[in-house]
Short mmCIF file of C-alpha atoms in Angstrom, two decimals:
data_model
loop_
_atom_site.label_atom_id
_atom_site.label_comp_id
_atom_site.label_asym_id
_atom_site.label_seq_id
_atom_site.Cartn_x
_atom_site.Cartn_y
_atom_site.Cartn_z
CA UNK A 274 -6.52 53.32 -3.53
CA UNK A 275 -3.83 55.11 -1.41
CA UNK A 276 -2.26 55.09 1.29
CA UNK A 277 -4.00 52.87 4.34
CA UNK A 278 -5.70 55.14 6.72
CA UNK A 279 -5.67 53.16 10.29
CA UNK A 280 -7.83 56.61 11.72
CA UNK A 281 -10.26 56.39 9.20
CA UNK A 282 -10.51 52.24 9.32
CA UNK A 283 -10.99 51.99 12.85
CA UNK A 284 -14.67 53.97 12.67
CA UNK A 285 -15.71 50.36 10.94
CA UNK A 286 -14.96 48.56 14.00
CA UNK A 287 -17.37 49.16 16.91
CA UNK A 288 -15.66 46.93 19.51
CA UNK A 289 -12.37 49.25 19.16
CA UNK A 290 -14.85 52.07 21.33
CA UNK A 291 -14.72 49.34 24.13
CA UNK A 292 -12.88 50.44 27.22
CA UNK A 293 -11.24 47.94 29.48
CA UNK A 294 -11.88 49.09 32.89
CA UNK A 295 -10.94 52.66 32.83
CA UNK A 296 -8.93 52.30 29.90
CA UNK A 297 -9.27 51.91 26.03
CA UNK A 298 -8.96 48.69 24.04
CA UNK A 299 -5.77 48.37 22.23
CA UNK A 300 -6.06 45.41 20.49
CA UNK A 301 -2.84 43.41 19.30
CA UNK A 302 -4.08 39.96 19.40
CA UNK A 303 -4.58 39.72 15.67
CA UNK A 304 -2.14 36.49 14.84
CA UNK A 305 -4.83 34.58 16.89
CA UNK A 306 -8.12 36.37 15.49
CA UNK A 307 -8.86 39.70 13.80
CA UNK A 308 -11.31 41.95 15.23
CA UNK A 309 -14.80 42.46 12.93
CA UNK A 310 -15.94 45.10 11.02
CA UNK A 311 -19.66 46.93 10.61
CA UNK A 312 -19.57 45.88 7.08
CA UNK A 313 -19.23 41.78 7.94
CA UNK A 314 -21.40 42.17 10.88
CA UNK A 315 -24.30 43.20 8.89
CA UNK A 316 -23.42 40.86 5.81
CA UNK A 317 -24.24 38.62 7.61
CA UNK A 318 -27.16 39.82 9.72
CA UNK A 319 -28.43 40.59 6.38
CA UNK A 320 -28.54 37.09 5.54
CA UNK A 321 -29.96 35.83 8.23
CA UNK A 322 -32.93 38.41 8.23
CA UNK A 323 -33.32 38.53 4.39
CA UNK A 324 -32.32 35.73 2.57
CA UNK A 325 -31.82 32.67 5.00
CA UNK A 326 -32.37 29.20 3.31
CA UNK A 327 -30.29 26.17 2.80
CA UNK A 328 -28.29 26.19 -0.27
CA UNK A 329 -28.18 23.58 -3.24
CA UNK A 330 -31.02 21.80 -4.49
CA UNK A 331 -33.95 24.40 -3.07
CA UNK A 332 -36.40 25.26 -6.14
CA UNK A 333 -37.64 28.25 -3.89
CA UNK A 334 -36.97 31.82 -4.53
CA UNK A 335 -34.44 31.96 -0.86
CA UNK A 336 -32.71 28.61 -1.58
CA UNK A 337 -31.67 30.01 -4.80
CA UNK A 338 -30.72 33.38 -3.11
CA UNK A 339 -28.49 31.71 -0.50
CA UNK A 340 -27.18 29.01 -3.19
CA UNK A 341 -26.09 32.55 -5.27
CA UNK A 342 -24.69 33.93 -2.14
CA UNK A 343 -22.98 31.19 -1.04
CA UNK A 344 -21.54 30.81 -4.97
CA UNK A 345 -20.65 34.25 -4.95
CA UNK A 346 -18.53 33.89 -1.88
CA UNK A 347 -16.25 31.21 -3.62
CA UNK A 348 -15.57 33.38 -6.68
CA UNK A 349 -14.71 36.13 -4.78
CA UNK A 350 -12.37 34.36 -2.43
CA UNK A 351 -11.26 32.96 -5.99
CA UNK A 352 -10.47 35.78 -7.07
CA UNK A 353 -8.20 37.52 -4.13
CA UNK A 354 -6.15 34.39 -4.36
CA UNK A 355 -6.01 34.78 -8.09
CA UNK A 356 -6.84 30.88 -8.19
CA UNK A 357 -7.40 29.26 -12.17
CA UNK A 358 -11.24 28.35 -11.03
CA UNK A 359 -13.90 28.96 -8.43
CA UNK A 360 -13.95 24.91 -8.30
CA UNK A 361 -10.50 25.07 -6.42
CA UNK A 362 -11.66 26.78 -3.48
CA UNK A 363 -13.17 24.74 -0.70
CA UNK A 364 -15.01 26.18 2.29
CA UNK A 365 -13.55 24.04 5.76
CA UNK A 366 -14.57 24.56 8.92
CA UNK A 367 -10.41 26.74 9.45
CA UNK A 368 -7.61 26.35 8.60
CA UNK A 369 -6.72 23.39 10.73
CA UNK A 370 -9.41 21.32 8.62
CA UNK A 371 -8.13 22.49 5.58
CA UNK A 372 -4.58 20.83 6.85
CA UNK A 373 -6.14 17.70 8.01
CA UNK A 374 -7.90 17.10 5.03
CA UNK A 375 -5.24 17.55 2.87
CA UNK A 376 -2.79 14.80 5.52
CA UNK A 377 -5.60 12.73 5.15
CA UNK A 378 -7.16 12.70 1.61
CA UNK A 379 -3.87 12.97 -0.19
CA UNK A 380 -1.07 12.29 2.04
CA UNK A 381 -2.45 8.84 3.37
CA UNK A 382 -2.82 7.92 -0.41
CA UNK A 383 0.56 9.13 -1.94
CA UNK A 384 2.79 8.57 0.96
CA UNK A 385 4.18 4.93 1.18
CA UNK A 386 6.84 2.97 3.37
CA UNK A 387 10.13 4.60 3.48
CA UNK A 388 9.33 7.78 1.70
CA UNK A 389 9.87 11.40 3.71
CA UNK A 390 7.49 14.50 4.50
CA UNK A 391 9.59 17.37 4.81
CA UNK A 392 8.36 20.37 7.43
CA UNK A 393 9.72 22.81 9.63
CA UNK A 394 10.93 23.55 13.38
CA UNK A 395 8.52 26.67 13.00
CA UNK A 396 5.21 24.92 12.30
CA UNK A 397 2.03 26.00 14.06
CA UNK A 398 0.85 22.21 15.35
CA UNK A 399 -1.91 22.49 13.20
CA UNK A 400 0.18 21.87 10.25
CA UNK A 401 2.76 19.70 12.18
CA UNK A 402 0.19 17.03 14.38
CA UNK A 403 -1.34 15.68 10.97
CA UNK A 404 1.79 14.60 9.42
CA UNK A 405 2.90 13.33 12.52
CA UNK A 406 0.07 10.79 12.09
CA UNK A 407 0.69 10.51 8.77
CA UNK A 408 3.93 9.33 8.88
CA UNK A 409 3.68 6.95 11.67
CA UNK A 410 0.75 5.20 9.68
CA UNK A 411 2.91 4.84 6.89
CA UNK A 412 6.01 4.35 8.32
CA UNK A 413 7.88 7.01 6.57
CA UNK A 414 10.12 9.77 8.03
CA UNK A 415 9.36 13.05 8.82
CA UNK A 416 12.02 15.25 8.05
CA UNK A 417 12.37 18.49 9.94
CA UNK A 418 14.14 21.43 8.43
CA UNK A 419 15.95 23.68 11.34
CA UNK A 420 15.98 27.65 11.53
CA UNK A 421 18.92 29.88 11.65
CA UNK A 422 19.86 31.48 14.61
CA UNK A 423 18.13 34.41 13.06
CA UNK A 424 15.28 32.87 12.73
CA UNK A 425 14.81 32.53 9.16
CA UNK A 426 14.35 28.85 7.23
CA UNK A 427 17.99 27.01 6.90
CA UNK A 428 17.62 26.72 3.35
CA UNK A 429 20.94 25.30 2.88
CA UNK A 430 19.66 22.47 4.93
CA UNK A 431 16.23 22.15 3.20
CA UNK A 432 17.78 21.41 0.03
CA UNK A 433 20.04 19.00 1.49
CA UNK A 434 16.88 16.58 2.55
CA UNK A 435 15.08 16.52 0.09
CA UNK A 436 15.38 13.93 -1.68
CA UNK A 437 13.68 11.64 -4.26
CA UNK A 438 12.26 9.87 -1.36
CA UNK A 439 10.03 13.18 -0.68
CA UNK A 440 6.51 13.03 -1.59
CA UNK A 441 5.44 15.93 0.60
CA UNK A 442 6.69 19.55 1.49
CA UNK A 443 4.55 21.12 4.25
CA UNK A 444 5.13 24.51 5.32
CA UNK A 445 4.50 27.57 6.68
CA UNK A 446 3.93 30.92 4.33
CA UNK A 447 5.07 33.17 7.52
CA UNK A 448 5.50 32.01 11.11
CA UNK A 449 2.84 32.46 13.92
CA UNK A 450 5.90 33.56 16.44
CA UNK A 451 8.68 34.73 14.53
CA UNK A 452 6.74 36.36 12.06
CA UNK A 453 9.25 34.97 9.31
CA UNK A 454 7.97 35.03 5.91
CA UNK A 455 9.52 31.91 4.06
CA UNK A 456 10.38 32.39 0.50
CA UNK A 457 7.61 29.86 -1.37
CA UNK A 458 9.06 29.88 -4.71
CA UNK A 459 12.71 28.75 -3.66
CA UNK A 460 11.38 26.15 -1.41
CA UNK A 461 8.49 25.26 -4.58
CA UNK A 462 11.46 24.91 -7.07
CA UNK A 463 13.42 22.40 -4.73
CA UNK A 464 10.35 20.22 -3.97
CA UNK A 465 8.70 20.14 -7.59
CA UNK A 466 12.51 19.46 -8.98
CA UNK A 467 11.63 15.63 -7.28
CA UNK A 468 8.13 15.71 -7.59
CA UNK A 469 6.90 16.35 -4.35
CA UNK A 470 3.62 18.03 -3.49
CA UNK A 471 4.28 21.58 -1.80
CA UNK A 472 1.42 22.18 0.79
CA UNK A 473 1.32 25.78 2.07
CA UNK A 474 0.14 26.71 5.91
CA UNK A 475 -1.04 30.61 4.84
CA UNK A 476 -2.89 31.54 7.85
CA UNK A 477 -0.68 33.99 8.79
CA UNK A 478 0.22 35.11 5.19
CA UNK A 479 -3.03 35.25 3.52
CA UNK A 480 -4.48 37.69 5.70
CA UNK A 481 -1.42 40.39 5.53
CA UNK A 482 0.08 40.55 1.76
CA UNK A 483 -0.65 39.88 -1.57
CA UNK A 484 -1.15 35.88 -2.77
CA UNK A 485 -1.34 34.80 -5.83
CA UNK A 486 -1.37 30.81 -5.41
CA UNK A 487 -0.65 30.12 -9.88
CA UNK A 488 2.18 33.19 -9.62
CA UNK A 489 3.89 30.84 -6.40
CA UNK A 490 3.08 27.68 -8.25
CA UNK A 491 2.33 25.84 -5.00
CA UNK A 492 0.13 23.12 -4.73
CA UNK A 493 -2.42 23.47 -1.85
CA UNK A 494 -3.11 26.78 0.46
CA UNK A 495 -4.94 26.55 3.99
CA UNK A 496 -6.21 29.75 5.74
CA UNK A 497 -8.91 30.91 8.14
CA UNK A 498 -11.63 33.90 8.11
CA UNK A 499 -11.41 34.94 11.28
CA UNK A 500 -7.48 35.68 10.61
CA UNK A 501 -8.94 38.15 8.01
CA UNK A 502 -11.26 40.08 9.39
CA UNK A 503 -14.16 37.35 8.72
CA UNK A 504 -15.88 35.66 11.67
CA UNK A 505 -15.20 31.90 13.28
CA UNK A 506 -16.08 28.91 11.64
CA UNK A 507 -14.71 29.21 8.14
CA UNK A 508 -11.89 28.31 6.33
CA UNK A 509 -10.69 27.84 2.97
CA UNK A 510 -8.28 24.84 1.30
CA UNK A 511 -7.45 26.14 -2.15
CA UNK A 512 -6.16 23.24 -4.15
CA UNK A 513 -4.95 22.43 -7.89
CA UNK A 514 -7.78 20.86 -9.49
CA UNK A 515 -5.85 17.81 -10.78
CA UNK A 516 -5.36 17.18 -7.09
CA UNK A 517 -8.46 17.56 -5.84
CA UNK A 518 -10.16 15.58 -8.01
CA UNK A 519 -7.76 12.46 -6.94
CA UNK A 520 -8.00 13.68 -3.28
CA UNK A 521 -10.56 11.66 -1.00
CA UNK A 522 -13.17 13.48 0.90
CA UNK A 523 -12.31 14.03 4.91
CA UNK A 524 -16.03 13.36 5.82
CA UNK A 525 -18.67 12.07 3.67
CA UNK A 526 -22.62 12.92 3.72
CA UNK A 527 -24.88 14.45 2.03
CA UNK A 528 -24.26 16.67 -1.23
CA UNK A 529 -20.84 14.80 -1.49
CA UNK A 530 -22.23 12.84 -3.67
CA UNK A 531 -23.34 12.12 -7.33
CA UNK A 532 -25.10 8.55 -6.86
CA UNK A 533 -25.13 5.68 -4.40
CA UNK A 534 -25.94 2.36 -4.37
CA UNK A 535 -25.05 -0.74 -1.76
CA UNK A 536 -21.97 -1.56 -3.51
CA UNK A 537 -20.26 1.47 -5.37
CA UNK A 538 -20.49 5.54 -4.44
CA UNK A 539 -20.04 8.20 -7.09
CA UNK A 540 -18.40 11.50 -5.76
CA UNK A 541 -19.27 15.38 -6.81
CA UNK A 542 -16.64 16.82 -8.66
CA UNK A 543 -14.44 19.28 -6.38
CA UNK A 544 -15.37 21.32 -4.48
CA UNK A 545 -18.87 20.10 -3.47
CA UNK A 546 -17.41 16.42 -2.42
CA UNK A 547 -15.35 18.32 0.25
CA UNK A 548 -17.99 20.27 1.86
CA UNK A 549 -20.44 17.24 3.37
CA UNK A 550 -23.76 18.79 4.92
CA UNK A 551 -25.31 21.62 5.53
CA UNK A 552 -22.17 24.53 5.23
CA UNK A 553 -21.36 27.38 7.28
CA UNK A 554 -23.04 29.49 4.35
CA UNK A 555 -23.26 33.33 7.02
CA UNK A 556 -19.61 32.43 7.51
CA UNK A 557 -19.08 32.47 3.86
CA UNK A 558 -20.83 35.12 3.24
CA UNK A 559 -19.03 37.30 6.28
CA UNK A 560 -15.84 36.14 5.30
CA UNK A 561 -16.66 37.59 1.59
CA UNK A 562 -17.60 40.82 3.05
CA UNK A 563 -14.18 40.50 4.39
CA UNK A 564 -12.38 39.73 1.42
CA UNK A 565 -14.07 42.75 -0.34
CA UNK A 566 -13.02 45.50 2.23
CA UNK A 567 -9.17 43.84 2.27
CA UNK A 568 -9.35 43.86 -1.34
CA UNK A 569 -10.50 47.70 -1.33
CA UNK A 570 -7.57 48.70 1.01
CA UNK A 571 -4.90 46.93 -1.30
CA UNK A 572 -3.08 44.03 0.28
CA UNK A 573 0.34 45.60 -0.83
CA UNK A 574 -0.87 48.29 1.54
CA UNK A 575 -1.63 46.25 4.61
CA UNK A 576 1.51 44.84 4.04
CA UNK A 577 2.99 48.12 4.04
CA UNK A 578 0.96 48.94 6.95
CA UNK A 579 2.31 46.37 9.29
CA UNK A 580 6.17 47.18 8.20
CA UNK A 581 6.18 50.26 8.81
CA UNK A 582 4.67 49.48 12.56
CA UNK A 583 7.17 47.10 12.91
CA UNK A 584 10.21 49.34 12.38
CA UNK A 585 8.42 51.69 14.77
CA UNK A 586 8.13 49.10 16.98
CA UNK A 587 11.53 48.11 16.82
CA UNK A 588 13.28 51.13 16.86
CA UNK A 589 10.94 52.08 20.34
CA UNK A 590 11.97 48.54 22.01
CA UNK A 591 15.58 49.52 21.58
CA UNK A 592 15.24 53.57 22.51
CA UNK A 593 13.14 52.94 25.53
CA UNK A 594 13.45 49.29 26.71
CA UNK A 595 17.34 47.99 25.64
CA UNK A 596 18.43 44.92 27.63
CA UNK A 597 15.42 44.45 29.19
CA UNK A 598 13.52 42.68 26.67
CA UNK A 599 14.36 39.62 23.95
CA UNK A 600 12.66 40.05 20.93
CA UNK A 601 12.75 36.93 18.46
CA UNK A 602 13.05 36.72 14.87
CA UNK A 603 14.23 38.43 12.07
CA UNK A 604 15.31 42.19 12.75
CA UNK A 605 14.41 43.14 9.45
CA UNK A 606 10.99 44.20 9.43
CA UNK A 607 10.64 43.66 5.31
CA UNK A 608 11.63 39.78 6.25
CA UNK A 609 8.09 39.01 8.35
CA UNK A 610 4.86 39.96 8.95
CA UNK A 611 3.24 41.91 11.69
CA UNK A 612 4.51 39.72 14.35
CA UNK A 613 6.48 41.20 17.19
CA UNK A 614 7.40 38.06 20.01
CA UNK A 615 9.19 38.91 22.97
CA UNK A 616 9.84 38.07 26.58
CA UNK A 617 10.78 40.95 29.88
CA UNK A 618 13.42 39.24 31.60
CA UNK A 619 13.07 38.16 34.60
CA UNK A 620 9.41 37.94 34.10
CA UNK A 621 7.28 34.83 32.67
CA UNK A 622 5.40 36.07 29.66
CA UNK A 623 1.74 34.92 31.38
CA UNK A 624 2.79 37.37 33.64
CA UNK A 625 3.66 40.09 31.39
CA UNK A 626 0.31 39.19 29.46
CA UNK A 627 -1.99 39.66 32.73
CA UNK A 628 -0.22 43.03 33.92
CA UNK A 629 -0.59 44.50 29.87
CA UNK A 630 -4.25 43.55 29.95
CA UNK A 631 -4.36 45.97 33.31
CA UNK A 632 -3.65 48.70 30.45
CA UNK A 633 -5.76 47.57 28.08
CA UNK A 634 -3.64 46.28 25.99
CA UNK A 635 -4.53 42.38 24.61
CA UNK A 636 -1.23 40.53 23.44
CA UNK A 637 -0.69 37.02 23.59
CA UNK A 638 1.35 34.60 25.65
CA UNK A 639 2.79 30.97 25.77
CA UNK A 640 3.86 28.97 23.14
CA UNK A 641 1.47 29.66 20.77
CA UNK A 642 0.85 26.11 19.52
CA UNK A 643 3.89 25.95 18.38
CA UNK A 644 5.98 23.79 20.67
CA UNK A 645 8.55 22.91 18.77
CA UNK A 646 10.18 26.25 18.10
CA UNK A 647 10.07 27.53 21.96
CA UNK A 648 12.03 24.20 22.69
CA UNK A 649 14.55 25.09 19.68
CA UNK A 650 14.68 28.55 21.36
CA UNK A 651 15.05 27.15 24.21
CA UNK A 652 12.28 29.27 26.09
CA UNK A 653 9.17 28.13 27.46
CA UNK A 654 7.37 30.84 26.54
CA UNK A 655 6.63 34.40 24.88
CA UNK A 656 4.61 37.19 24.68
CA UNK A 657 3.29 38.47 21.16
CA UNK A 658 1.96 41.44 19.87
CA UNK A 659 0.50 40.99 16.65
CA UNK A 660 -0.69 44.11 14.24
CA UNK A 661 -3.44 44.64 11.36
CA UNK A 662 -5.18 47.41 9.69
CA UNK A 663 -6.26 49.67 12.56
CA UNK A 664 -3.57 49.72 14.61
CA UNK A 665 -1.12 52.97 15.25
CA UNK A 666 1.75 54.01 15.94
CA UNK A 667 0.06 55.85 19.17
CA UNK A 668 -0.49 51.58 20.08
CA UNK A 669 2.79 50.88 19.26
CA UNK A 670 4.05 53.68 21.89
CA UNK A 671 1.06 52.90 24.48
CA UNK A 672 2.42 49.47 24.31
CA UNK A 673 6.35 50.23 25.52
CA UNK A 674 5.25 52.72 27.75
CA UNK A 675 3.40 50.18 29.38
CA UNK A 676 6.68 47.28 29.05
CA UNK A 677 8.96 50.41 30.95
CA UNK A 678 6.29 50.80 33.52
CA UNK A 679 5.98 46.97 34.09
CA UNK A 680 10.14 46.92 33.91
CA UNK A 681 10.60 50.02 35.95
CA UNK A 682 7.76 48.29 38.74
CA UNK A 683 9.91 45.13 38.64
CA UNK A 684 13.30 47.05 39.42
CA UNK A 685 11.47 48.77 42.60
CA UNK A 686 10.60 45.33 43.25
#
């Protein structure tokens, strides 16, 4: 395992030989979704033509194939996590569910009148909109922990609320539009020093460094597949077992449980009460496939990857575009992820968005659900390029070439 090879990884990814109109696909859109390679693609094709059955319960050869499959999928994920069991990894629908079930299987049952959830100004809504419910059903506070003006946590302040009136800390492992990576095990010290449950947003950390969930000590970690290179429609809550087996299922159906009668209902011991119905067992299969190439590169050397783009990145901004773009966030590339948010003056950032896609170029723009940090930026809006394992440095300069055209056009304007 050496260095990571962009060149070499982008021959595994046959939509990057798209072309968008007369020219080629540069993709930096990967905070949203990653793009997929050959090797999921036919994982799960494979499936589907070889070994398709529902899982659990079949006494025929391809039930039992699928049922392996499927199994095999949750040990693997298990194991790039470096989680204490197999039986603390739940397949979800994304990471959203993941979050929701957690708010409502353990935070509707711990959190009482008068206590506090402590989160973030940074928090994608997915991890904010839950606890907002939560909260108002319970009539406790929601506590929100401000950023400095360099966009890192205030973790002066965070100590400072919590209190022995926390039961939860919810946060995000790195930010969706800063690209801030929060430090885990400070903010796991403070909240486990007064007992509270530490629930960890990691769909934007999972899929670009190292995680070992027992070496951060945290308590519950969300993420989605298609973050990492997996395809749509699976997710993964990893959980403490202690917790999960107090934790109430989201939805409830079939293979949730042990036995029913009219008055009483025995659950499945974790993970199988979580996962009611028939599963997304291709997407857990694709998003194994996925775990197994990431695990071949080295995750230390995406991460490595993605920093070095982003000093390349930032070093080009301030050569060849100066004043005429705000980029947000840390300036230190080895304090975030591969997150670069910014705005042209002058110009809204759907606008900038539309005129990069006229190169080929597919960033992001708006407020990337996460509406509470544009208003404590005070913007209504940004543009963000996002990076992952096939992107260049050739990208990186396409891109701002393209910003000083779209400035330069503006100025003639």
């Amino acid at each position: 395992m050496g260095k990571l090879d962009p060149y070499r990884i982008r021959e595994d990814f046959p939509i990057l030989k798209r072309r968008i109109g007369d020219k080629p696909l540069v993709y930096l859109d990967n905070a949203a979704s990653t793009l997929k390679p050959i090797q999921v693609i036919e994982a799960i094709a494979s499936f589907y033509k070889e070994h398709y059955a529902n899982v659990f319960r079949g006494v025929y050869t391809l039930s039992r194939e699928a049922t392996e499959l499927y199994e095999e999928a949750r040990k693997t994920i298990a194991k790039f996590i470096n989680a204490r069991s197999s039986s603390e990894v739940i397949f979800t629908y994304n990471a959203t569910e993941a979050l929701n079930m957690v708010a409502y299987g353990l935070g509707m049952e711990i959190v009482e009148e008068g206590d506090e959830i402590i989160t973030t100004v940074m928090e994608h809504n997915s991890n904010l909109l839950p606890w907002m419910h939560v909260a108002k059903a319970k009539k406790a506070r929601l506590v929100i922990v401000d950023i400095t003006d360099e966009g890192e946590l205030n973790y002066e302040q965070l100590s400072e609320v919590i209190s022995e009136r926390t039961k939860v800390v919810t946060i995000t492992h790195a930010s969706n539009v800063l690209g801030t990576v929060n430090d885990l095990k400070t903010i796991v010290k403070i909240a486990h020093e007064v007992g509270a449950v530490v629930v960890v947003d990691g769909a934007q950390s999972v899929p670009h460094m190292e995680i070992d969930v027992r070496d951060l000590n945290i308590d519950f970690l969300a993420f989605s597949g298609h973050k990492m290179l997996g395809p749509t429609g699976i997710g993964v809550l990893w959980g403490r077992l202690d917790f999960l087996q107090e934790m109430k299922p989201l939805k409830l159906g079939g293979g949730t449980v042990k036995e029913v009668t009219t008055c009483s209902i025995t659950y499945e011991d974790p993970p199988r009460r979580f996962e009611a119905g028939t599963p997304n067992i291709a997407g857990a299969i694709g998003l194994m496939e996925a775990v197994k190439y990431l695990m071949k590169l080295g995750m230390n050397e995406v991460h490595k990857h993605e920093t070095e783009l982003l000093r390349y990145t930032f070093k080009l901004f301030e050569e060849e575009l100066g004043e005429s773009t705000v980029v947000y966030g840390p300036k230190n590339p080895e304090k975030r992820c591969g997150i670069v948010t910014f705005n042209v003056r002058g110009l809204d950032p759907y606008t900038v968005g539309k005129l990069l896609d006229e190169y080929g170029i597919a960033v992001r723009a708006g407020t990337h659900c996460a509406h509470l940090l544009h208003q404590r930026l005070g913007i209504e809006g940004t543009v963000r390029a996002s990076y992952y394992v096939y992107n260049t440095k050739e990208e990186v300069e396409y891109l701002v070439q393209a910003l000083r055209d779209i400035v330069q056009n503006r100025i003639r304007r």
